[in-house]
Short mmCIF file of C-alpha atoms in Angstrom, two decimals:
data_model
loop_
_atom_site.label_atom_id
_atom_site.label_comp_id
_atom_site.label_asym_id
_atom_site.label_seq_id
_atom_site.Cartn_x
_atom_site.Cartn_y
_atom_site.Cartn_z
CA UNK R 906 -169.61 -3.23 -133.28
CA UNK R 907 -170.07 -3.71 -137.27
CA UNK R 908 -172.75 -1.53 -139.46
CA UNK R 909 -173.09 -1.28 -142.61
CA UNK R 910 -175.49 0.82 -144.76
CA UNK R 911 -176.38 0.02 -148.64
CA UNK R 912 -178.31 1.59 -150.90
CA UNK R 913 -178.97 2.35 -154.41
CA UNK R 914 -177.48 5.10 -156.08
CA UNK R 915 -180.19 7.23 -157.57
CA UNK R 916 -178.82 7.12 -161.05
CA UNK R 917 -180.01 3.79 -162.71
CA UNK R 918 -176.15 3.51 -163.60
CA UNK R 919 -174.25 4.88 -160.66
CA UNK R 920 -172.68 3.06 -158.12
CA UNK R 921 -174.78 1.60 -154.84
CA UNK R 922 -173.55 4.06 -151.56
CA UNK R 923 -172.42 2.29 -148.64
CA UNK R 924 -171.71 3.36 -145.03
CA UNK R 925 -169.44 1.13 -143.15
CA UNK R 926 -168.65 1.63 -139.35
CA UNK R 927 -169.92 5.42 -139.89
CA UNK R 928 -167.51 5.69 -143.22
CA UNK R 929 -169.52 7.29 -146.25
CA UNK R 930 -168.10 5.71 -149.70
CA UNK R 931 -169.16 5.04 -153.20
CA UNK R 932 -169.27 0.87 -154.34
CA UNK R 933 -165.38 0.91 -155.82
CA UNK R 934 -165.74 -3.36 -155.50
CA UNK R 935 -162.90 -3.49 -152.76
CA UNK R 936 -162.16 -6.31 -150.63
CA UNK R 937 -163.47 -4.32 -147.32
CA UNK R 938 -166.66 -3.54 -149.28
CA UNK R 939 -167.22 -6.62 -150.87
CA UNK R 940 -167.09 -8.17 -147.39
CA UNK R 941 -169.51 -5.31 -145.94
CA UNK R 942 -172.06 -5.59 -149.10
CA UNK R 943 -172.11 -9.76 -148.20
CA UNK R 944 -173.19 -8.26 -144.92
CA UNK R 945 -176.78 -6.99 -146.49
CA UNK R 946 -178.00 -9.47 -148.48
CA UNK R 947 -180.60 -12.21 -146.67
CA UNK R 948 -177.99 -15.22 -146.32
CA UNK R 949 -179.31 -19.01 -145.32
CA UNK R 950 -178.75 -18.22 -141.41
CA UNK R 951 -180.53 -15.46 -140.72
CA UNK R 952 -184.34 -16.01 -139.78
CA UNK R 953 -186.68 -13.65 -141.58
CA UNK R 954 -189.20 -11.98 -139.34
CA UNK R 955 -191.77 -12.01 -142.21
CA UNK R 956 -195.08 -12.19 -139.57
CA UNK R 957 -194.33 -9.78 -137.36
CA UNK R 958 -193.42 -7.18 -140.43
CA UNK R 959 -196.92 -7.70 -141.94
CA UNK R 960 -198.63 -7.01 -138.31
CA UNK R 961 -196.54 -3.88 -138.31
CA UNK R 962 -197.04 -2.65 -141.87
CA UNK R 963 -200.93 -2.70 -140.84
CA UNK R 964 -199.58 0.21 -138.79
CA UNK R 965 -198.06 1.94 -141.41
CA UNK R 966 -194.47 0.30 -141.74
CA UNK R 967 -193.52 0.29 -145.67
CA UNK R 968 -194.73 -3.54 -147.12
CA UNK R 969 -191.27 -4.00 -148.31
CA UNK R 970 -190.07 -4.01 -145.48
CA UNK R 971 -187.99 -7.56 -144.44
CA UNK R 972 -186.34 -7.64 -140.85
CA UNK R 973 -183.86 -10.70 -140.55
CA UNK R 974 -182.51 -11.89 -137.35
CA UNK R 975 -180.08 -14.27 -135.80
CA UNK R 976 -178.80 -13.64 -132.24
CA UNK R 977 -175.50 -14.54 -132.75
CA UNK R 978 -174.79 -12.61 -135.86
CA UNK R 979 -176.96 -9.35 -135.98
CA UNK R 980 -180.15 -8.12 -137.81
CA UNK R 981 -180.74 -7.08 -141.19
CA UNK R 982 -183.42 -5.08 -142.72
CA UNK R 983 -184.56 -4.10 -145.95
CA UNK R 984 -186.67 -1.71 -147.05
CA UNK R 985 -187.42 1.35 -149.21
CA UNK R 986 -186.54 5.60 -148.04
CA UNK R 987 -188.39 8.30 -148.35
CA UNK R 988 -185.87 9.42 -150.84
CA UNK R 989 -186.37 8.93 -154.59
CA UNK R 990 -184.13 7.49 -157.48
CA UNK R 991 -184.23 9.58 -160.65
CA UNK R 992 -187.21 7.09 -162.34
CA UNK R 993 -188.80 8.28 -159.13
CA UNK R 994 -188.88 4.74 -157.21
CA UNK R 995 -188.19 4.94 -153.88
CA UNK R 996 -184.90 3.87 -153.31
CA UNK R 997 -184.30 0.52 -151.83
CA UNK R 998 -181.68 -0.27 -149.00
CA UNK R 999 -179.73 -2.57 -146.54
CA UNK R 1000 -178.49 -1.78 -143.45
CA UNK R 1001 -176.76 -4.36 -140.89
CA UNK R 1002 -175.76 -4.17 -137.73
CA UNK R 1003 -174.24 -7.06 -135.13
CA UNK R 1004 -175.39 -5.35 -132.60
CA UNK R 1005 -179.20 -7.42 -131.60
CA UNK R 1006 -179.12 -6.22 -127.67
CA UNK R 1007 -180.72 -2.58 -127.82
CA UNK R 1008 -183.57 -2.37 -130.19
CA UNK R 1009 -183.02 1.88 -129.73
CA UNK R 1010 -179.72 2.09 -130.57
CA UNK R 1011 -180.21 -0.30 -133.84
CA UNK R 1012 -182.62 1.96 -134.42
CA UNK R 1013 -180.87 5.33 -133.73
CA UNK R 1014 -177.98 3.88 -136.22
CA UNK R 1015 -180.38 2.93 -138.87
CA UNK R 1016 -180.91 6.74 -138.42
CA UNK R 1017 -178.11 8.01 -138.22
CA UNK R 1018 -176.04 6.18 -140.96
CA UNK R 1019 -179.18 7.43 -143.44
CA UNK R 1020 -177.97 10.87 -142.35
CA UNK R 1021 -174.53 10.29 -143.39
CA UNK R 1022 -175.95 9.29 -146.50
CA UNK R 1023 -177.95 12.06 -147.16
CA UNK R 1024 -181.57 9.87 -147.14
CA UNK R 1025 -184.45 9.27 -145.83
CA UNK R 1026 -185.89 6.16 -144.09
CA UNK R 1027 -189.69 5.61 -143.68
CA UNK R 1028 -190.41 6.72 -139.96
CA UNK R 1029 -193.08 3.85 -139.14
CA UNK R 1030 -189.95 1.69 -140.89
CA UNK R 1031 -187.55 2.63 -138.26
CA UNK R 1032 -190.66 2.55 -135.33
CA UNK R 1033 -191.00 -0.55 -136.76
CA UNK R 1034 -187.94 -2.29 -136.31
CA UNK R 1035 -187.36 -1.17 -132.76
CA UNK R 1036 -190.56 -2.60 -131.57
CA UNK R 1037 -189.89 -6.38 -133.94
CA UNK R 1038 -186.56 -6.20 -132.10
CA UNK R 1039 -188.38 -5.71 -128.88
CA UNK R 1040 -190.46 -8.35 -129.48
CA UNK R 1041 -187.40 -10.17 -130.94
CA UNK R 1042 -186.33 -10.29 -127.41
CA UNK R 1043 -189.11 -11.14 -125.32
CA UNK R 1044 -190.05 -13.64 -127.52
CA UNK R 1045 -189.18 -16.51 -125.23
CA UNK R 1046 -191.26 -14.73 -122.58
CA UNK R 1047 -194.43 -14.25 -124.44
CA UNK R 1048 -194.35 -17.92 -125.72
CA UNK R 1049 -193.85 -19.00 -122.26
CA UNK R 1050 -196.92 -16.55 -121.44
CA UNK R 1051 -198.91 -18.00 -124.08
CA UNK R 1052 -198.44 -21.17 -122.78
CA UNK R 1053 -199.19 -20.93 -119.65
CA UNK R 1054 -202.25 -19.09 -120.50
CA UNK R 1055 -203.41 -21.87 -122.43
CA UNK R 1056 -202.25 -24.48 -119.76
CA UNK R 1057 -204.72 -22.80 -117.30
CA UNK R 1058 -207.46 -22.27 -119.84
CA UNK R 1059 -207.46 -26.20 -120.37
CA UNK R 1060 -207.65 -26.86 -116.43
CA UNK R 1061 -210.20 -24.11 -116.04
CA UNK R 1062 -212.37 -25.99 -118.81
CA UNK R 1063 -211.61 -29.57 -117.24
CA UNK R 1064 -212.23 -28.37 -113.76
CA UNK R 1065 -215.78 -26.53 -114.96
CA UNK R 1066 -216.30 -29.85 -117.50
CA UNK R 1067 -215.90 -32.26 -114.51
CA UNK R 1068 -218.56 -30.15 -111.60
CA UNK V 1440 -181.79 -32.81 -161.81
CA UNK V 1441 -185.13 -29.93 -161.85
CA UNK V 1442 -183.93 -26.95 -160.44
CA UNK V 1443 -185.71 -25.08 -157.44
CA UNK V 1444 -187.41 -22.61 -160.02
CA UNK V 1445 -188.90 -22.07 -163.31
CA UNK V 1446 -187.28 -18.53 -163.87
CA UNK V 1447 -184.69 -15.78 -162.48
CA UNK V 1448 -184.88 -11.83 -163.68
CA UNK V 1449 -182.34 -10.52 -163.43
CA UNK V 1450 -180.94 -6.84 -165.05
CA UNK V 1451 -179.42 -3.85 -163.95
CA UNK V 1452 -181.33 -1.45 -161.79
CA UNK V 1453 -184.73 0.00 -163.52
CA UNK V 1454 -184.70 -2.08 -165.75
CA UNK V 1455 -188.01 -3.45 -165.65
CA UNK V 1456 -187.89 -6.64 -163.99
CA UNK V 1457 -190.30 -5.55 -161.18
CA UNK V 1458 -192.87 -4.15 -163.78
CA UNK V 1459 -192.92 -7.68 -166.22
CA UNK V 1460 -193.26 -9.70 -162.93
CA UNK V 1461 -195.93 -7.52 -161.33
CA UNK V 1462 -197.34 -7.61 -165.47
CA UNK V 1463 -197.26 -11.50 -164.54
CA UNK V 1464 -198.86 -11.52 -161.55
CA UNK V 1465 -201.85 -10.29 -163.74
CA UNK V 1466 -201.47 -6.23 -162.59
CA UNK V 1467 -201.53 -4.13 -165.81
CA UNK V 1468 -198.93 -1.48 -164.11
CA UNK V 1469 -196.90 -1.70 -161.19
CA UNK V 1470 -198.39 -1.98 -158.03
CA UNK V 1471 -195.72 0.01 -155.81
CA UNK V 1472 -193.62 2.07 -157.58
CA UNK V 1473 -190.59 0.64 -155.28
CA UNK V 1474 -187.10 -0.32 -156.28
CA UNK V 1475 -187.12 -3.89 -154.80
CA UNK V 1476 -184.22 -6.16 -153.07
CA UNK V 1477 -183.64 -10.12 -152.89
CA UNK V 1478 -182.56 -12.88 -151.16
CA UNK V 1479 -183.07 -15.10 -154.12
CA UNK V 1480 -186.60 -16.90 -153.06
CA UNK V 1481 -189.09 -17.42 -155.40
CA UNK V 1482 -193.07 -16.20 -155.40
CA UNK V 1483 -195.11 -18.56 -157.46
CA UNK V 1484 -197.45 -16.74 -159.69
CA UNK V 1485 -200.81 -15.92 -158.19
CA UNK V 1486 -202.75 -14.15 -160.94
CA UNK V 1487 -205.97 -12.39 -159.96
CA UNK V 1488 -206.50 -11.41 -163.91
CA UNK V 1489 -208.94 -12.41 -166.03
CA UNK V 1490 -206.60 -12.96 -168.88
CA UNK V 1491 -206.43 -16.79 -170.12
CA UNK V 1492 -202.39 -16.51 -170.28
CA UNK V 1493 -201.79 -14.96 -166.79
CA UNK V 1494 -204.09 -17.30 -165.39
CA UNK V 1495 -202.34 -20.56 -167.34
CA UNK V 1496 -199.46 -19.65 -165.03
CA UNK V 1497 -201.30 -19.56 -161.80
CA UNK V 1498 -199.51 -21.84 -158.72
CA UNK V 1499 -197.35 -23.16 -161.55
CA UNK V 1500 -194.53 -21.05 -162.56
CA UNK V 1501 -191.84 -19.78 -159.69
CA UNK V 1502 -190.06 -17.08 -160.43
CA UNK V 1503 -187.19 -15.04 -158.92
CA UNK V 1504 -187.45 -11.29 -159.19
CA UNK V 1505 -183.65 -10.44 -158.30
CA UNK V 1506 -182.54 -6.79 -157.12
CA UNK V 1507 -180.73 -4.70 -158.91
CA UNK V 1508 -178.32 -3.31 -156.72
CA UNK V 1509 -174.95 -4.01 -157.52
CA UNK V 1510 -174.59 -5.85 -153.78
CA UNK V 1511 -176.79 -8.49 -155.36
CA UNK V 1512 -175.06 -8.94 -158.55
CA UNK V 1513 -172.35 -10.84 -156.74
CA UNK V 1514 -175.03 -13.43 -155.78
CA UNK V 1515 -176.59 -14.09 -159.27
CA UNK V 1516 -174.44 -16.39 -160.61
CA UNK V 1517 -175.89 -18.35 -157.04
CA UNK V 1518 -179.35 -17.52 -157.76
CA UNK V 1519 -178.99 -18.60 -161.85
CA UNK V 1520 -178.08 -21.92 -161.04
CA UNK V 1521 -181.08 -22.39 -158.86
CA UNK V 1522 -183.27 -21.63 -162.10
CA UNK V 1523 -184.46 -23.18 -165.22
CA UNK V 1524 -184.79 -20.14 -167.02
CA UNK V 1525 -182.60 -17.06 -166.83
CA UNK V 1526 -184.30 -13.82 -168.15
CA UNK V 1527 -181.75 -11.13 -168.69
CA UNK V 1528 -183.78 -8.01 -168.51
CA UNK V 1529 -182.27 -4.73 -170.13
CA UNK V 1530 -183.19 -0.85 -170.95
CA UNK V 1531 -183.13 -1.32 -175.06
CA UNK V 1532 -183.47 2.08 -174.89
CA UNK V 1533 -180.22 2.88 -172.18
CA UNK V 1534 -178.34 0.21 -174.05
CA UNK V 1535 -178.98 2.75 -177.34
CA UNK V 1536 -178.52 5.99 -175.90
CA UNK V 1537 -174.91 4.44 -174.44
CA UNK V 1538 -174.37 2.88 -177.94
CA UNK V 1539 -174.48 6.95 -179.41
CA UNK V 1540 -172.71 8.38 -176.65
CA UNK V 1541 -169.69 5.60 -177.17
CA UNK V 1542 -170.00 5.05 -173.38
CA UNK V 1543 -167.94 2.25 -172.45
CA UNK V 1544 -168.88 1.82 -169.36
CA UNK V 1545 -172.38 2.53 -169.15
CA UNK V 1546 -174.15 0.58 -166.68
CA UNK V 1547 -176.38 -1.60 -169.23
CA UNK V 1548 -173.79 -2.51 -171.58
CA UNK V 1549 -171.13 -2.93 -168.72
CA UNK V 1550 -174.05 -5.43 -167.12
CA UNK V 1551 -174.39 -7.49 -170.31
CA UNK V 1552 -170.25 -8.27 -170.79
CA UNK V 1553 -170.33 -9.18 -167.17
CA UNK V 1554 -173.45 -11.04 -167.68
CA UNK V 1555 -171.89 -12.48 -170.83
CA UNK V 1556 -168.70 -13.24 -169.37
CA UNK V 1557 -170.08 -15.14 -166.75
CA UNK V 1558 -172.61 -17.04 -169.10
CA UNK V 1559 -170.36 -20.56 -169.42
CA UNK V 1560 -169.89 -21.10 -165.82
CA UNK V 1561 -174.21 -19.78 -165.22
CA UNK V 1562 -175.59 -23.58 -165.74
CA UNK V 1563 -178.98 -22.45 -167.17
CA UNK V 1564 -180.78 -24.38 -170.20
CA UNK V 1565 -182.00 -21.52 -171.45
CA UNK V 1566 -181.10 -18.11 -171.74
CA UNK V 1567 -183.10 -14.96 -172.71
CA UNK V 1568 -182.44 -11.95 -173.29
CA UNK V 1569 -185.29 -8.89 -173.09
CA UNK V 1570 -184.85 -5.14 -173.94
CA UNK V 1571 -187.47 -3.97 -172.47
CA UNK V 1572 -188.91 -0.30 -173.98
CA UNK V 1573 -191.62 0.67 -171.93
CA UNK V 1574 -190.62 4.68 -171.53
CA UNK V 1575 -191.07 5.18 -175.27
CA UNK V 1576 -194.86 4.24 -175.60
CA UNK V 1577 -195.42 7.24 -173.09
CA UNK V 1578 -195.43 9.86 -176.11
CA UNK V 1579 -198.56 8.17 -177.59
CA UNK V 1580 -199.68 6.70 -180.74
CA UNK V 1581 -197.78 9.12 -182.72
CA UNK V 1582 -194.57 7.75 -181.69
CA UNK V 1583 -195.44 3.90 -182.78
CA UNK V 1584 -192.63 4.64 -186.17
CA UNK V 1585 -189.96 5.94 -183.68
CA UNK V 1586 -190.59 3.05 -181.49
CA UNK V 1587 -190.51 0.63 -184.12
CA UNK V 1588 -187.44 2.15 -185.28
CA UNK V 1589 -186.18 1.76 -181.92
CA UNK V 1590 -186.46 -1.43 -181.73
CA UNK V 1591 -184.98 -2.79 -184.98
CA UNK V 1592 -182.18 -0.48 -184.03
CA UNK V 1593 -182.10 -2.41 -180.78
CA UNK V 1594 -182.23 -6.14 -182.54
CA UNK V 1595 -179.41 -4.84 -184.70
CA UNK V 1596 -176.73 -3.32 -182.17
CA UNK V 1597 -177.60 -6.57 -179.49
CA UNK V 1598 -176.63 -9.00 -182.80
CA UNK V 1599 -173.60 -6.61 -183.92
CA UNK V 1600 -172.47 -6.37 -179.69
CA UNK V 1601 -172.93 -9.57 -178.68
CA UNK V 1602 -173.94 -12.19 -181.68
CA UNK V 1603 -170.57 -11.72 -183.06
CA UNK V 1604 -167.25 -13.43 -182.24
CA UNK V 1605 -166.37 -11.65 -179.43
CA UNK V 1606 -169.48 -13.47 -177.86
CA UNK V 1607 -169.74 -16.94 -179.38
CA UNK V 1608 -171.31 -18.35 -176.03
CA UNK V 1609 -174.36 -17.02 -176.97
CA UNK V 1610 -175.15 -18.16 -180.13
CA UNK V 1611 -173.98 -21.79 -178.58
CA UNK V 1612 -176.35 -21.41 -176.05
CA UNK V 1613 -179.31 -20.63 -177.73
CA UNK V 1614 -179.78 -17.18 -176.18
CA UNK V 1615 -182.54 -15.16 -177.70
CA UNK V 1616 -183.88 -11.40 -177.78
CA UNK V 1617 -187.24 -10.49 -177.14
CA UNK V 1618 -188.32 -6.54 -177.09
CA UNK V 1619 -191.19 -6.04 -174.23
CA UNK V 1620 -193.37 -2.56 -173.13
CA UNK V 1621 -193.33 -4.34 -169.96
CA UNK V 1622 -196.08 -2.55 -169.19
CA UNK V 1623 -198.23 -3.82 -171.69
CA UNK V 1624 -200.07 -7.41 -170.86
CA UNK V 1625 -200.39 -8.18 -174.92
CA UNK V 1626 -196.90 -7.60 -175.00
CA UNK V 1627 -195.75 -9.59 -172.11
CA UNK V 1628 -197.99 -12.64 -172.79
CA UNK V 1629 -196.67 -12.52 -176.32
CA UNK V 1630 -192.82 -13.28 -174.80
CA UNK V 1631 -193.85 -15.43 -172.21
CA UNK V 1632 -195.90 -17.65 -174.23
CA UNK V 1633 -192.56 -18.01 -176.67
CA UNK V 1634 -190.31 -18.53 -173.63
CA UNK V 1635 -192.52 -21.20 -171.53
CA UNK V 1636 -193.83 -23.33 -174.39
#
């Protein structure tokens, strides 16, 4: 399992904090955290969720936040904390994880690496993700659904059309 | 060959490149007082103002608004050549108060050699450069001298810095200074009109 956890320092001129595999550290532009930092940026291959975000910032999920997934690599999310940088903006941040399979325990890490690093997420943010990763996964099964709910609605209306 | 967009901001963290984009967009302050994060895509302007300039650029001009965090640094060079314009957007007012406290390595003026550094291999016709001095205008009207002060003082350590040999990349490729309130529309239509005509 791979995490990583980047935000902005909240001095306009101090280094962005990272957590890697648990590991609180400052941005010192090493090889390991180069790699890590690649980690949390949107790259080409991972499919941004942008939809499904705006449905759940209608329930109070921050409307920065960006959840980007591909199964065989992991999810990323972007958002804004709770927590404030000294020009009082809320803080943005990254955090990555390869793990895609259990929507609570991406969600407990997201959690848990903020409390390494001493910040705050957005509750609804976190709520949030869970349920887009939930609904990551059943995806397949709710198009199916749709489908076949549409399938029958078209032989309901033929059959009804044709008495 | 066009490139995919009209313009990249880019700048070190609160610098103002959120503010003069959401200024764009035709809001006359920010709209969420949010740091923000990229992936390098571009929003196309989609003024609601009333203003004649803001609304000139409506559906027409695509523009970047990079993060600031030092993650996406490593990317601009990436994003840059994706853009016709690069706007480099700095705190005149950081880069001054690390000028008088001979800070080396002060995160604006530590931004602007890398930025510098990296300017021959950034494939961008145009280059701009924009100090950006919206915290000063909060003291009022009586502070217009100050600010005006300011501001020569910031024309004059950018040309000593960086219009001198140790830079000669800029002068070669045409980059140019603007000073913005980025909060201010008048002041922000004044730049943009000189950097899109």
């Amino acid at each position: 399992m791979k995490a990583v956890l980047s935000h902005q320092n909240a001095k306009p001129n101090g280094r962005d904090i990272l957590v890697i595999n648990g590991e609180l550290s400052e941005y010192r532009g090493t090889e390991e955290q180069d790699k890590a930092q690649d980690l949390t940026v949107p790259s080409q291959d991972m499919k941004s969720q942008t939809f499904m975000s705006w449905v759940y910032r209608l329930g109070g999920a921050s409307s920065s936040l960006r959840l980007y997934y591909n199964k065989n690599k992991g999810v990323l999310i972007t958002s804004n904390l709770i927590s404030k940088d000294e020009v009082g903006r809320n803080m943005v941040y990254s955090f990555f994880c390869n793990t895609v399979d259990n929507p609570t325990r991406v969600r407990k890490l997201l959690e848990d690496y903020c409390t390494v690093a001493s910040v705050k997420p957005n509750d609804k943010d976190c709520e949030a993700v869970e349920k887009l990763l939930r609904f990551q996964k059943s995806k397949i099964k709710c198009v199916a659904a749709a489908v076949a709910v549409v399938v029958a609605l078209i032989l309901l209306i033929s059959k009804c059309s044709s008495n | 060959m066009s490139k995919k967009n009209d313009m990249i901001f880019i700048g070190p963290q609160a610098a103002g490149k959120t503010t003069l984009f959401n200024v764009l967009q035709g809001d006359a302050a920010p709209t969420r007082h949010e740091a923000t994060v990229s992936n390098g895509e571009s929003t196309t302007i989609k003024t609601s103002a009333k203003r004649r300039f803001f609304n000139l650029l409506r559906g027409k001009v695509s523009v970047v608004d990079a993060g600031g965090k030092m993650s996406e640094f490593r990317h601009y060079k990436e994003w840059c050549n994706d853009a016709e314009k690069v706007i480099i957007v700095f705190n005149g007012v950081e880069l001054l108060r690390e000028i008088d406290d001979y800070k080396e390595g002060g995160e604006t003026s530590s931004f602007l050699k890398m930025v510098l550094s990296q300017l021959e291999e950034i494939d961008a016709s145009n280059l701009y450069f924009i100090a950006t001095h919206a915290d000063l205008y909060r003291g009022g009207g009586s502070m217009q001298e100050a600010i005006q002060q300011k501001v020569n003082r910031v024309n004059e350590e950018y040309v000593s810095l960086f219009k001198t040999k140790r830079y000669p990349m800029i002068s070669q490729m045409r980059g140019c200074l603007f000073e913005v309130d980025a909060t201010d529309p008048d002041s922000v239509e004044g730049v943009f009109s000189s950097i899109l005509k």
